């Protein structure tokens, strides 16, 4: 295949990139890389009402943080710059006018009130609301009205009754009837294009070979096909990916799930694990393996193998997979690097890394890795328990007793074996469970293997933890 060029075209209307769009980005990235092609980011910021300041920066930063790197985009430039639609307005106007000249589009001067009334009448008659081509028939000299400064839009002129089709790489042939399509606005009165015009013009000018996007855009594709036809442009290859679902099959939504890609990183998910999990949405490894590298995915992936039915995005499964990455996939050095990055602004945890080349710290990493599912779990395992306002007198007695037991160990006896003995002695003498010793020392009933963790902490620090009880 020559010159594969894929793209995502996010709209900066949310907080960040949606996890579903990250999935779309991953697939576009993989297809481009597999064929030695280019992956492009274009920002579709034509909806000025839903536009959110700062969203573009967040989207780009998230893509970078996940390692879904792009070859062309608004911040890195490229041969088809600018990559932000708001900076390309003259192009859309030019093609909208070209469509008018060809009779494939027309000027419309209808006031909002007329359109609303029309809509109400059609709804009352149980008809699907659509524009009635009034201006196509009634307006004789649009240029005169434009010259007078009248507001206008440009609409697609759909000839009804045409049976049409396009091929979708995942879903096969999709047929449609032009009678079902409204005379869509292409250019708005503010000079901005609508999605349909912007996307077709840019995908063509940016020489996009494959349009790979979520299934929610299938219903827009017929309009795009009509535009490609009218402009006599070659159609790209279409592939509509399945939409990710919650385990209850509902659409992933902000109300039910964390949907922003950066949330997962803030919660201590490893980017590679998230991408690995997303790769399995609608696709499976030929040997049914669940854990594989991005490169392996790129080598094996084929759009034709994607299953079009809604794959389930199950955060529990992702969390499990993240644990596998932490335990088994990341090298120890890499794991430490991720931890340092994750806790770069957390003084308490960052200070632990000052001992990062001691054998005890190395042991801590080994034991911590086996108990973690996210990087965030590390803090829960190692942080000092908080001093509470008051303790039960029974707890204080037990803490003192454990402290006495530990005090009887000298600094040189402070090793795993002797600590374990001491803990056993304490639990036998006081007739309490090991869980209680855990709670006294860590504030929680379970955590890291205690003798090893206490060896790492050192005698002084262990005693200090108990002293918070009095
Ligand atoms: N701007 C659209 C979005 O927000 C792009 C859809 C497409 O890929 O064509 O996702």
mmCIF file with all atom_site columns, N, CA and C and ligand atoms in Angstrom, residues 7 9-11 44 195 199 213 217, ligand 1:
data_model
loop_
_atom_site.group_PDB
_atom_site.id
_atom_site.type_symbol
_atom_site.label_atom_id
_atom_site.label_alt_id
_atom_site.label_comp_id
_atom_site.label_asym_id
_atom_site.label_entity_id
_atom_site.label_seq_id
_atom_site.pdbx_PDB_ins_code
_atom_site.Cartn_x
_atom_site.Cartn_y
_atom_site.Cartn_z
_atom_site.occupancy
_atom_site.B_iso_or_equiv
_atom_site.pdbx_formal_charge
_atom_site.auth_seq_id
_atom_site.auth_comp_id
_atom_site.auth_asym_id
_atom_site.auth_atom_id
_atom_site.pdbx_PDB_model_num
ATOM   1  N N  . UNK A 1 7   ? -5.466  9.728  10.446 1.00 0.00 ? 7   UNK A N  1
ATOM   2  C CA . UNK A 1 7   ? -5.582  10.930 11.284 1.00 0.00 ? 7   UNK A CA 1
ATOM   3  C C  . UNK A 1 7   ? -6.625  10.728 12.376 1.00 0.00 ? 7   UNK A C  1
ATOM   4  N N  . UNK A 1 9   ? -9.187  13.568 14.427 1.00 0.00 ? 9   UNK A N  1
ATOM   5  C CA . UNK A 1 9   ? -9.579  14.963 14.249 1.00 0.00 ? 9   UNK A CA 1
ATOM   6  C C  . UNK A 1 9   ? -10.386 15.417 15.462 1.00 0.00 ? 9   UNK A C  1
ATOM   7  N N  . UNK A 1 10  ? -9.735  15.441 16.626 1.00 0.00 ? 10  UNK A N  1
ATOM   8  C CA . UNK A 1 10  ? -10.503 15.748 17.834 1.00 0.00 ? 10  UNK A CA 1
ATOM   9  C C  . UNK A 1 10  ? -11.021 17.187 17.879 1.00 0.00 ? 10  UNK A C  1
ATOM   10 N N  . UNK A 1 11  ? -12.163 17.338 18.502 1.00 0.00 ? 11  UNK A N  1
ATOM   11 C CA . UNK A 1 11  ? -12.719 18.671 18.738 1.00 0.00 ? 11  UNK A CA 1
ATOM   12 C C  . UNK A 1 11  ? -12.380 19.069 20.168 1.00 0.00 ? 11  UNK A C  1
ATOM   13 N N  . UNK A 1 44  ? -10.296 20.020 15.179 1.00 0.00 ? 44  UNK A N  1
ATOM   14 C CA . UNK A 1 44  ? -11.534 20.504 14.556 1.00 0.00 ? 44  UNK A CA 1
ATOM   15 C C  . UNK A 1 44  ? -12.260 21.418 15.541 1.00 0.00 ? 44  UNK A C  1
ATOM   16 N N  . UNK A 1 195 ? -18.972 20.561 10.557 1.00 0.00 ? 195 UNK A N  1
ATOM   17 C CA . UNK A 1 195 ? -18.105 19.375 10.599 1.00 0.00 ? 195 UNK A CA 1
ATOM   18 C C  . UNK A 1 195 ? -17.986 18.740 9.215  1.00 0.00 ? 195 UNK A C  1
ATOM   19 N N  . UNK A 1 199 ? -14.404 18.459 7.499  1.00 0.00 ? 199 UNK A N  1
ATOM   20 C CA . UNK A 1 199 ? -13.741 17.153 7.543  1.00 0.00 ? 199 UNK A CA 1
ATOM   21 C C  . UNK A 1 199 ? -13.398 16.671 6.130  1.00 0.00 ? 199 UNK A C  1
ATOM   22 N N  . UNK A 1 213 ? -12.559 6.015  12.247 1.00 0.00 ? 213 UNK A N  1
ATOM   23 C CA . UNK A 1 213 ? -13.171 6.776  13.332 1.00 0.00 ? 213 UNK A CA 1
ATOM   24 C C  . UNK A 1 213 ? -14.261 5.940  13.973 1.00 0.00 ? 213 UNK A C  1
ATOM   25 N N  . UNK A 1 217 ? -19.965 8.090  13.733 1.00 0.00 ? 217 UNK A N  1
ATOM   26 C CA . UNK A 1 217 ? -19.878 8.952  12.553 1.00 0.00 ? 217 UNK A CA 1
ATOM   27 C C  . UNK A 1 217 ? -20.399 8.293  11.285 1.00 0.00 ? 217 UNK A C  1
HETATM 28 N N1 . LIG B 2 .   ? -14.272 16.282 15.005 1.00 0.00 ? 1   LIG B N1 1
HETATM 29 C C1 . LIG B 2 .   ? -14.779 14.946 15.035 1.00 0.00 ? 1   LIG B C1 1
HETATM 30 C C2 . LIG B 2 .   ? -14.610 14.453 16.465 1.00 0.00 ? 1   LIG B C2 1
HETATM 31 O O1 . LIG B 2 .   ? -14.761 15.225 17.333 1.00 0.00 ? 1   LIG B O1 1
HETATM 32 C C3 . LIG B 2 .   ? -14.040 14.092 14.035 1.00 0.00 ? 1   LIG B C3 1
HETATM 33 C C4 . LIG B 2 .   ? -14.758 12.881 13.597 1.00 0.00 ? 1   LIG B C4 1
HETATM 34 C C5 . LIG B 2 .   ? -14.007 12.242 12.454 1.00 0.00 ? 1   LIG B C5 1
HETATM 35 O O2 . LIG B 2 .   ? -13.004 11.570 12.753 1.00 0.00 ? 1   LIG B O2 1
HETATM 36 O O3 . LIG B 2 .   ? -14.369 12.438 11.306 1.00 0.00 ? 1   LIG B O3 1
HETATM 37 O O4 . LIG B 2 .   ? -14.329 13.321 16.765 1.00 0.00 ? 1   LIG B O4 1
#
